[in-house]
XYZ file of C-alpha atoms in Angstrom:
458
model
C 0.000 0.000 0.000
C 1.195 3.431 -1.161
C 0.182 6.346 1.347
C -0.373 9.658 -0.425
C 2.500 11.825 -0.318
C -0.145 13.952 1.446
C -1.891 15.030 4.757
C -5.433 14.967 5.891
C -6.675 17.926 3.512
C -5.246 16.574 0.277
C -6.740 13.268 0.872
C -9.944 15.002 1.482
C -9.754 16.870 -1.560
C -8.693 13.482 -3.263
C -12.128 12.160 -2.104
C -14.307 14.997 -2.826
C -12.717 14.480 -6.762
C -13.702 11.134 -6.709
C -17.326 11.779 -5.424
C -18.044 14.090 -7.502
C -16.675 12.207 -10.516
C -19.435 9.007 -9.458
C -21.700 11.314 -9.181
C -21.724 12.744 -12.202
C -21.343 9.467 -14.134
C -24.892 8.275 -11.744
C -26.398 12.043 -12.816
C -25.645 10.772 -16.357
C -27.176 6.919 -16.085
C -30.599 8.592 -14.391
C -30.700 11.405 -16.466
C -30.145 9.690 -19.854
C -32.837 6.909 -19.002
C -34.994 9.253 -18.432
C -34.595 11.246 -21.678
C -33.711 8.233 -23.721
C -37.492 8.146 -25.232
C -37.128 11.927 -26.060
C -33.785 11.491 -27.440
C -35.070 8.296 -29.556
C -38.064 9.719 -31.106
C -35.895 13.083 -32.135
C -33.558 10.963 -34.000
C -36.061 8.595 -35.877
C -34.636 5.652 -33.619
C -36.934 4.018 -31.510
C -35.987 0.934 -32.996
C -32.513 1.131 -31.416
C -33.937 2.307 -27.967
C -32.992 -1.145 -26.011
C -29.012 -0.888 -27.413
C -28.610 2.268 -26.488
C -28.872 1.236 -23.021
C -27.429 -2.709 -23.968
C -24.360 -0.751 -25.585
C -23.315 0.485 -22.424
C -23.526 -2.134 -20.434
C -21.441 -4.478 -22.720
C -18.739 -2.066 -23.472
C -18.617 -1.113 -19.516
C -17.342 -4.838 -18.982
C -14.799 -4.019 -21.783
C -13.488 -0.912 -19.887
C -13.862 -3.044 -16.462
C -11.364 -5.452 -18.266
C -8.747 -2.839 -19.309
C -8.146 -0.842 -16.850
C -8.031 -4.025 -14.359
C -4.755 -5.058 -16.684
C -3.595 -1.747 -16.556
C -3.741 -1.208 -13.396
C -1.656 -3.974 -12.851
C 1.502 -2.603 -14.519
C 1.194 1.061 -14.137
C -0.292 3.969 -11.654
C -4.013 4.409 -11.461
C -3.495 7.856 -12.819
C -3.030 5.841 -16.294
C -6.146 4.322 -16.324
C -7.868 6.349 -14.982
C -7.205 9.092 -17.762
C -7.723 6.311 -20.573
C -11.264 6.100 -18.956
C -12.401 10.289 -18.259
C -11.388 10.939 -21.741
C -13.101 7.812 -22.934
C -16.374 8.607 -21.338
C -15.824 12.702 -22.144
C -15.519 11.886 -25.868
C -18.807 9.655 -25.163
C -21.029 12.803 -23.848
C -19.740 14.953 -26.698
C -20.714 12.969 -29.380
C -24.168 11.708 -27.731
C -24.419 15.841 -27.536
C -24.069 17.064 -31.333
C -24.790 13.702 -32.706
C -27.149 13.870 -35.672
C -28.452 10.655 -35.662
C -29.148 7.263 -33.579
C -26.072 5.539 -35.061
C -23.557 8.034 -33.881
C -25.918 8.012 -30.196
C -24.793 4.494 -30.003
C -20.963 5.313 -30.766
C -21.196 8.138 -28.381
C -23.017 5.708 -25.801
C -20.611 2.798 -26.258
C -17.538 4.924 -25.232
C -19.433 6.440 -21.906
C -19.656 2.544 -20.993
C -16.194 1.607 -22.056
C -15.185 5.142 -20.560
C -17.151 4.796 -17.499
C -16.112 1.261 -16.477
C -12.628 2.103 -16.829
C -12.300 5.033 -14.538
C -14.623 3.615 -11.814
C -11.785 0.554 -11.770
C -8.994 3.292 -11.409
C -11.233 4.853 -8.653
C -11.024 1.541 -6.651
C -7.091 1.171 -6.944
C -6.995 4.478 -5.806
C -8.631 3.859 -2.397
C -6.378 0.331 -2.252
C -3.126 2.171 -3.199
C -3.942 5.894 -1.335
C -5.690 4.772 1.812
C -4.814 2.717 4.670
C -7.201 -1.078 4.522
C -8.592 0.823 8.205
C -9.776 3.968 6.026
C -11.167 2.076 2.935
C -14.695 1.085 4.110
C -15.240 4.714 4.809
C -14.470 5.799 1.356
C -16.050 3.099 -0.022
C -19.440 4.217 1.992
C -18.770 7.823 0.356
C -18.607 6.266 -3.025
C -22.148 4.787 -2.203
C -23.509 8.287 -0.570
C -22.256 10.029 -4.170
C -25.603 7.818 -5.530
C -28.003 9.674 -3.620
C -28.504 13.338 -4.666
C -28.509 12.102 -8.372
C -31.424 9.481 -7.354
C -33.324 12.478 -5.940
C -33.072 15.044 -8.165
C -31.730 12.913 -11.391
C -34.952 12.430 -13.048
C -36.150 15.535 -12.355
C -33.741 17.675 -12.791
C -33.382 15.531 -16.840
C -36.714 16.141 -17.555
C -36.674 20.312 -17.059
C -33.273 20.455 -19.125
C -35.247 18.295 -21.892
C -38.601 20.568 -21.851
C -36.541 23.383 -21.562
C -33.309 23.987 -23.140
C -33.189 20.511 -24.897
C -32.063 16.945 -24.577
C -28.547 17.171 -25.899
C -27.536 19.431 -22.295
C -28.354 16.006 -20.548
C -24.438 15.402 -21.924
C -23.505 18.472 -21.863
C -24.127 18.987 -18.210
C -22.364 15.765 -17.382
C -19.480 16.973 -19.210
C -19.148 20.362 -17.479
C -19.533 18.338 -13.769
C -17.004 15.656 -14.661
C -14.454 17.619 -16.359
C -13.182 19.728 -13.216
C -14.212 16.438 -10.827
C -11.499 14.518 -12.988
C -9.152 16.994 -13.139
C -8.784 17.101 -8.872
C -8.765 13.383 -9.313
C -5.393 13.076 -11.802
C -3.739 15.721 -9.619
C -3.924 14.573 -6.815
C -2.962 10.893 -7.561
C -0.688 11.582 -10.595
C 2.345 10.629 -8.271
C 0.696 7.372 -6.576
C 2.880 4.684 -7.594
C 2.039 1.848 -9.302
C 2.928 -1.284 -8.353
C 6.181 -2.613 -6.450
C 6.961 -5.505 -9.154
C 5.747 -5.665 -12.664
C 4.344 -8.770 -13.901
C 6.085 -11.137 -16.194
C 5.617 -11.678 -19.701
C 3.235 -14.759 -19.195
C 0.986 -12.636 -17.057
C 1.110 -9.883 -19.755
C -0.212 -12.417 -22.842
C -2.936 -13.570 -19.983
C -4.164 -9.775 -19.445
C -4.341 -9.157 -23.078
C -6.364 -12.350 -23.149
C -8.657 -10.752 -20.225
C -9.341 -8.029 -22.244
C -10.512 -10.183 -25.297
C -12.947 -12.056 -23.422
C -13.777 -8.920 -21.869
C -15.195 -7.901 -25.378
C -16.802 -11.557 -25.783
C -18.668 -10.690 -22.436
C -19.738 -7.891 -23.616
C -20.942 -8.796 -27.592
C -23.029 -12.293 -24.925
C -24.699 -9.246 -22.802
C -25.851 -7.351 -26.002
C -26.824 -10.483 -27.647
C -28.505 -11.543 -24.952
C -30.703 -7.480 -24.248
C -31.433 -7.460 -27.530
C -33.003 -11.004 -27.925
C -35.464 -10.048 -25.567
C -37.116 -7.880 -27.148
C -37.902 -10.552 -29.836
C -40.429 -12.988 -30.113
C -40.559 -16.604 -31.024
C -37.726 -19.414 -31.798
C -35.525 -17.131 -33.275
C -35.317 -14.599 -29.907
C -35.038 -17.534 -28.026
C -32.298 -19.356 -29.930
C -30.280 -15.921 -30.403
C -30.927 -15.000 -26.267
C -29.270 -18.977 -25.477
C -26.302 -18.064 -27.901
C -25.376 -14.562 -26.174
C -26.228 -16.185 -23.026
C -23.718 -19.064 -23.506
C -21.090 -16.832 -24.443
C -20.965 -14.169 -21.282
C -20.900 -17.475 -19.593
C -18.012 -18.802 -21.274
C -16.566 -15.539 -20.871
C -17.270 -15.043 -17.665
C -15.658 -17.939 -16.708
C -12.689 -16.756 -17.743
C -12.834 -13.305 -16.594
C -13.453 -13.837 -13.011
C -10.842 -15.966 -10.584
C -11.103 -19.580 -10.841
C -13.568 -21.454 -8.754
C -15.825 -18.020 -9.079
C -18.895 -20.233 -10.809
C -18.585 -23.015 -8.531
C -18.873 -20.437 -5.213
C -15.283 -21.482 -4.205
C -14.139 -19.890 -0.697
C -12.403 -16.859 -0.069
C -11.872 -14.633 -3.206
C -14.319 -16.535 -5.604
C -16.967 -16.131 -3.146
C -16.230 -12.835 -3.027
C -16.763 -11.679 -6.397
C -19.431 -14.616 -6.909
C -21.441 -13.231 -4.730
C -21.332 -9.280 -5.684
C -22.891 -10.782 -9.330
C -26.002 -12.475 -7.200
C -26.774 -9.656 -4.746
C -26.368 -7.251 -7.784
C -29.022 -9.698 -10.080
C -31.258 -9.818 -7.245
C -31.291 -6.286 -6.503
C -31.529 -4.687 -9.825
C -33.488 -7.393 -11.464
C -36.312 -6.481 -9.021
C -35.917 -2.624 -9.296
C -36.519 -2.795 -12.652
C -40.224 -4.162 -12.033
C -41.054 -1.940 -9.737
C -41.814 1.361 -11.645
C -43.764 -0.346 -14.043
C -45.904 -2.264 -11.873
C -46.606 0.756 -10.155
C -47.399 2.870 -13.953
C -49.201 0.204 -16.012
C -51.080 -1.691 -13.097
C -51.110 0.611 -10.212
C -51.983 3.729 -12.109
C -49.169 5.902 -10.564
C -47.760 8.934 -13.134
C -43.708 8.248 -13.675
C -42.822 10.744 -11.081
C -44.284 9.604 -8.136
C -43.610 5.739 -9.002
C -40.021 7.363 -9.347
C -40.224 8.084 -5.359
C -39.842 4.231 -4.682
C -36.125 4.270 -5.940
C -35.338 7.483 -4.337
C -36.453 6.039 -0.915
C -34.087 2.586 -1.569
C -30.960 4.970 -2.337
C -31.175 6.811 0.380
C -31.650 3.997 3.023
C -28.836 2.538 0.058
C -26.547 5.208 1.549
C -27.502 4.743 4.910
C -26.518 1.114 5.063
C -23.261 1.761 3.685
C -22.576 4.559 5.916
C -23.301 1.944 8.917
C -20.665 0.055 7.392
C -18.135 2.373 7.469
C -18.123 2.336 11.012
C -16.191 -0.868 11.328
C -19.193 -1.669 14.326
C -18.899 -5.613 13.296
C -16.847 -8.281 11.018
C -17.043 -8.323 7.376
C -19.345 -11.362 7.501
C -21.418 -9.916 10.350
C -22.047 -7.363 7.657
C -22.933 -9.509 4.634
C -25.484 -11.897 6.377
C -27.331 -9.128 7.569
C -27.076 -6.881 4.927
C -28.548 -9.729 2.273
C -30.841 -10.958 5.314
C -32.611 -7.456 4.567
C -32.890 -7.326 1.213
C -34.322 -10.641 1.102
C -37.195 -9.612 3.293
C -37.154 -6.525 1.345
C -37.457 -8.260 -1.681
C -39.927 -10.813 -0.845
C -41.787 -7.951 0.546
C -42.063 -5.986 -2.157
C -44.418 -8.387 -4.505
C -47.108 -6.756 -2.255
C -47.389 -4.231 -4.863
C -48.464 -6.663 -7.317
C -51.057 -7.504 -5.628
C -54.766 -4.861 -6.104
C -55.587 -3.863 -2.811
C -52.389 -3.603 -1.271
C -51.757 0.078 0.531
C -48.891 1.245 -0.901
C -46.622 1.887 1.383
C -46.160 -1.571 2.187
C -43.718 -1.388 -0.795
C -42.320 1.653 -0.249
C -41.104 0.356 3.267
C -40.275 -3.014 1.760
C -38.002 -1.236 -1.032
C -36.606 0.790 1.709
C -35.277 -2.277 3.692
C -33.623 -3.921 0.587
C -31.862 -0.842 -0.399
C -30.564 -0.967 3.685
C -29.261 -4.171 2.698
C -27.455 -3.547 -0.471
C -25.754 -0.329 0.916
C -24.621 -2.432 3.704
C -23.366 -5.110 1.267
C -21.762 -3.562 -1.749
C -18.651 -1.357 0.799
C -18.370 -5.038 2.446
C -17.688 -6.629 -0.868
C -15.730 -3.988 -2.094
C -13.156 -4.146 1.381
C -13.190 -7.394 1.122
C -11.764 -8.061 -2.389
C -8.370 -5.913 -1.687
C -8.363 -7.932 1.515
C -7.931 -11.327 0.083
C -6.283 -10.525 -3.348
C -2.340 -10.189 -3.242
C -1.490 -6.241 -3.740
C 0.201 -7.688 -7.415
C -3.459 -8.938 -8.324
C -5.388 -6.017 -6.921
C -6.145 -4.521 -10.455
C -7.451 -7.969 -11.463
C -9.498 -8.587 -8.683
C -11.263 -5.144 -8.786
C -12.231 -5.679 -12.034
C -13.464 -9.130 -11.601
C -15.648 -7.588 -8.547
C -16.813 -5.161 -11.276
C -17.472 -7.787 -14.032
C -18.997 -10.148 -12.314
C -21.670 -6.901 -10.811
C -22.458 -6.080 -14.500
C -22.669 -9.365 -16.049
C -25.169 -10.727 -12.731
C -27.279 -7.149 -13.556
C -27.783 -6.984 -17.045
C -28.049 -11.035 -17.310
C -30.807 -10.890 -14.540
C -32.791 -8.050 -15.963
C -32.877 -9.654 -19.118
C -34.118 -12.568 -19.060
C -36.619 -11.976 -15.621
C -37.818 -9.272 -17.565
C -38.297 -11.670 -20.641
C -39.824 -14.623 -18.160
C -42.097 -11.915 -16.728
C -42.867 -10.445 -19.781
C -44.848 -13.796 -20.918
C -46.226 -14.430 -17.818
C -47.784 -11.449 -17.174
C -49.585 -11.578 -20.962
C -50.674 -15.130 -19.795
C -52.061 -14.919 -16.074
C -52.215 -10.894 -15.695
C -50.907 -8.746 -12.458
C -50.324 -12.004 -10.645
C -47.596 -12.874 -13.344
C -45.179 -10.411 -11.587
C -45.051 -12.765 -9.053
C -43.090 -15.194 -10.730
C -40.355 -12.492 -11.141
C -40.164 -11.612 -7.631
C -40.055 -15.256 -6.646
C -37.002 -15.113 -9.206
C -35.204 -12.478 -7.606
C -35.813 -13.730 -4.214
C -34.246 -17.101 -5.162
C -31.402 -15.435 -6.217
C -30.950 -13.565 -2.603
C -31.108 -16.870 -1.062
C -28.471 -18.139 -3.159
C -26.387 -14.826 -2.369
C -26.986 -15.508 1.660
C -25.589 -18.727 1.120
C -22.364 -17.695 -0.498
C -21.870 -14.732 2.153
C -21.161 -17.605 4.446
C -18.080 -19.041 1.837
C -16.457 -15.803 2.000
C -14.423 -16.558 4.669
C -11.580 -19.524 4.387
C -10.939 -21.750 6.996
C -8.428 -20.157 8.907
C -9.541 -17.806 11.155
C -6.952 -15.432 10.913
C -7.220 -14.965 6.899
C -8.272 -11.015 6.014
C -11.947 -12.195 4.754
C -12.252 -12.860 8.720
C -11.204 -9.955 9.730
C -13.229 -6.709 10.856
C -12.845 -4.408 7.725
């Protein structure tokens, strides 16, 4: 670990760069879904709407990739400049583009832009801070989600109606410029690290980053089959899904699909918790539009309730008040009931706020998990491997998301058109599964030895 050739104000500022850089890049993910319907009706290309989202999400795992290798051999500063300009050049195109084809090449480098920086961000905290300062920063990094969850939408929906859709870019660009420029400064003289990696490793990192793309071509397959019907969507959607898999395998550390101990675990888990999270959050607006009657903006108010309590659980964390595990049992404990919970609003009758409490709880849960994953995997992973690691942690949250939401929102999809309201069931019972399956492997990341790091307090 490299301390910051600083004292307590520089590593402040170093922090305040950094939330304000993840919060513009949230701003920009809220903002942009929101407008996305605007955007794709101005440009005649409604019939791209789904890959301008799927885009993004595949070429994030790209970026994720990348910056993992290079943050193997070099200082984060590298990295993490590859990524800013990256996901600048993204926002400026997606701003003066003239048609829905260039939206996608400006949307495709925000995700490979995007995912490389917020790796860079993470070696930061393990190469700036002390392991006894990290969960803190970590909980910040979770708190920089809030303010764009409550005034995001809002806030992208004025600019649109007012002075147009392309400032939804534009503003991100004018919030993350200066945000990344505090950022490079200050850690332009963190070192990288102590030994460089052989040549062997080197052929096996440029390796990483070709599955990396393989992952990400398997997650746009896989989005985009959805929104097809018959044998063909469903033959296409198996293809796309057998390749992330394939990829994945490679991607993440060994042992990661069979829930190995320790490090696997680690990462194994983060891709549940994140599929079981999201994959549900994703229902719960439209329930609440198409069969509870609710206008956008106040079914908007469920989300904005689960990242602040989101930002409350990880604040908990960062008080180091229990172990690591502790942490992760009762953080997933929470969003399962949460979860579960939730389907209430499926259900005609219902009062409301039953979900809006239940939502609440599960974002408690997640806040309290995420920090605790993130801790954890610079823990357990040799300083050497701490690039790799992050970006499996990474990987393995975007591949679990995107995977989940695609084909629960498929499964539902069908349902629904078949029994009615009551369909959404099924894709609660789904997600709730998978939280089960993510309590279970909270209890495998810890080895054997008691004295191992994934014991320890955080």
């Amino acid at each position: 670990m490299h301390d910051l050739p600083s004292s307590a104000p520089r590593q402040t500022m170093l922090v305040v760069g950094m939330v304000t850089l993840i919060t513009a890049g949230a701003f920009e993910s809220l903002a942009v879904a929101t407008a996305m319907a605007t955007i794709a009706r101005a440009l005649d290309g409604m019939a791209l709407y789904s890959a301008a989202f799927a885009l993004t999400i595949a070429t994030s795992v790209v970026g994720m990739v990348a910056a993992g290798v290079v943050a193997d051999r070099a200082r984060p500063a590298l990295p993490m400049l590859l990524g800013v300009v990256t996901f600048a050049a993204g926002l400026v195109i997606a701003a003066f583009t003239p048609s829905m084809s260039l939206l996608l090449l400006g949307r495709a480098l925000q995700g490979l832009g995007q995912g490389a920086y917020v790796v860079a961000l993470y070696m930061v905290v393990a190469r700036a801070f002390a392991p006894a300062q990290r969960a803190r920063v970590f909980a910040w990094f979770a708190a920089a989600w809030v303010v764009p969850s409550l005034v995001g939408p809002v806030v992208a929906g004025l600019v649109v109606d007012t002075i147009g859709w392309r400032w939804v870019f534009g503003a991100v660009a004018l919030v993350a410029a200066p945000a990344a420029a505090v950022v490079l400064r200050t850690t332009w003289h963190v070192p990288g690290p102590e030994t460089l990696p052989d040549a062997a490793t080197t052929r096996a990192g440029v390796r990483r980053i070709g599955w990396g793309a393989a992952a990400g071509v398997g997650v746009t397959v896989v989005t985009l089959a959805t929104e097809r019907d018959g044998t063909a969507g469903i033959v296409v959607g198996a293809a796309g899904l057998l390749a992330a898999l394939v990829a994945a395998h490679f991607l993440l550390p060994p042992g990661t699909l069979r829930a190995r101990r320790g490090l696997p675990a680690v990462v194994g888990l983060r891709g549940v918790i994140a599929a079981s999270y999201f994959a549900t959050e994703v229902m719960l607006p439209l329930i609440l539009q198409t069969e509870r009657g609710l206008s956008p903006t106040r079914s908007g108010t469920i989300l904005t309730v689960a990242a602040v309590t989101w930002a409350l659980g990880s604040q908990l964390r960062g008080r180091n008040l229990a172990s690591s595990l502790t942490y992760l049992r009762l953080g997933t404990t929470l969003s399962i009931v949460g979860i579960a919970a939730s389907a209430t609003i499926a259900l005609p009758g219902t009062p409301l706020a039953v979900g809006w409490v239940a939502w609440a709880l599960a974002g408690l849960g997640v806040g309290m998990v995420y920090p605790t994953l993130s801790v954890l995997v610079l823990d357990v992973a040799p300083p050497a491997e701490h690039g790799a690691a992050t970006s499996a942690l990474q990987v393995s949250d975007a591949l679990g998301m995107s995977l989940a939401i695609a084909l629960t929102g498929a499964a539902v999809h069908v349902v629904v058109n078949a029994l009615g309201i009551g369909g959404y069931l099924l894709g609660f019972g789904l997600t709730t599964l998978l939280g089960l399956v993510a309590l279970w492997l909270a209890g495998r990341t810890t080895l054997p030895d008691a004295t191992t790091p994934t014991n320890a307090t955080a």
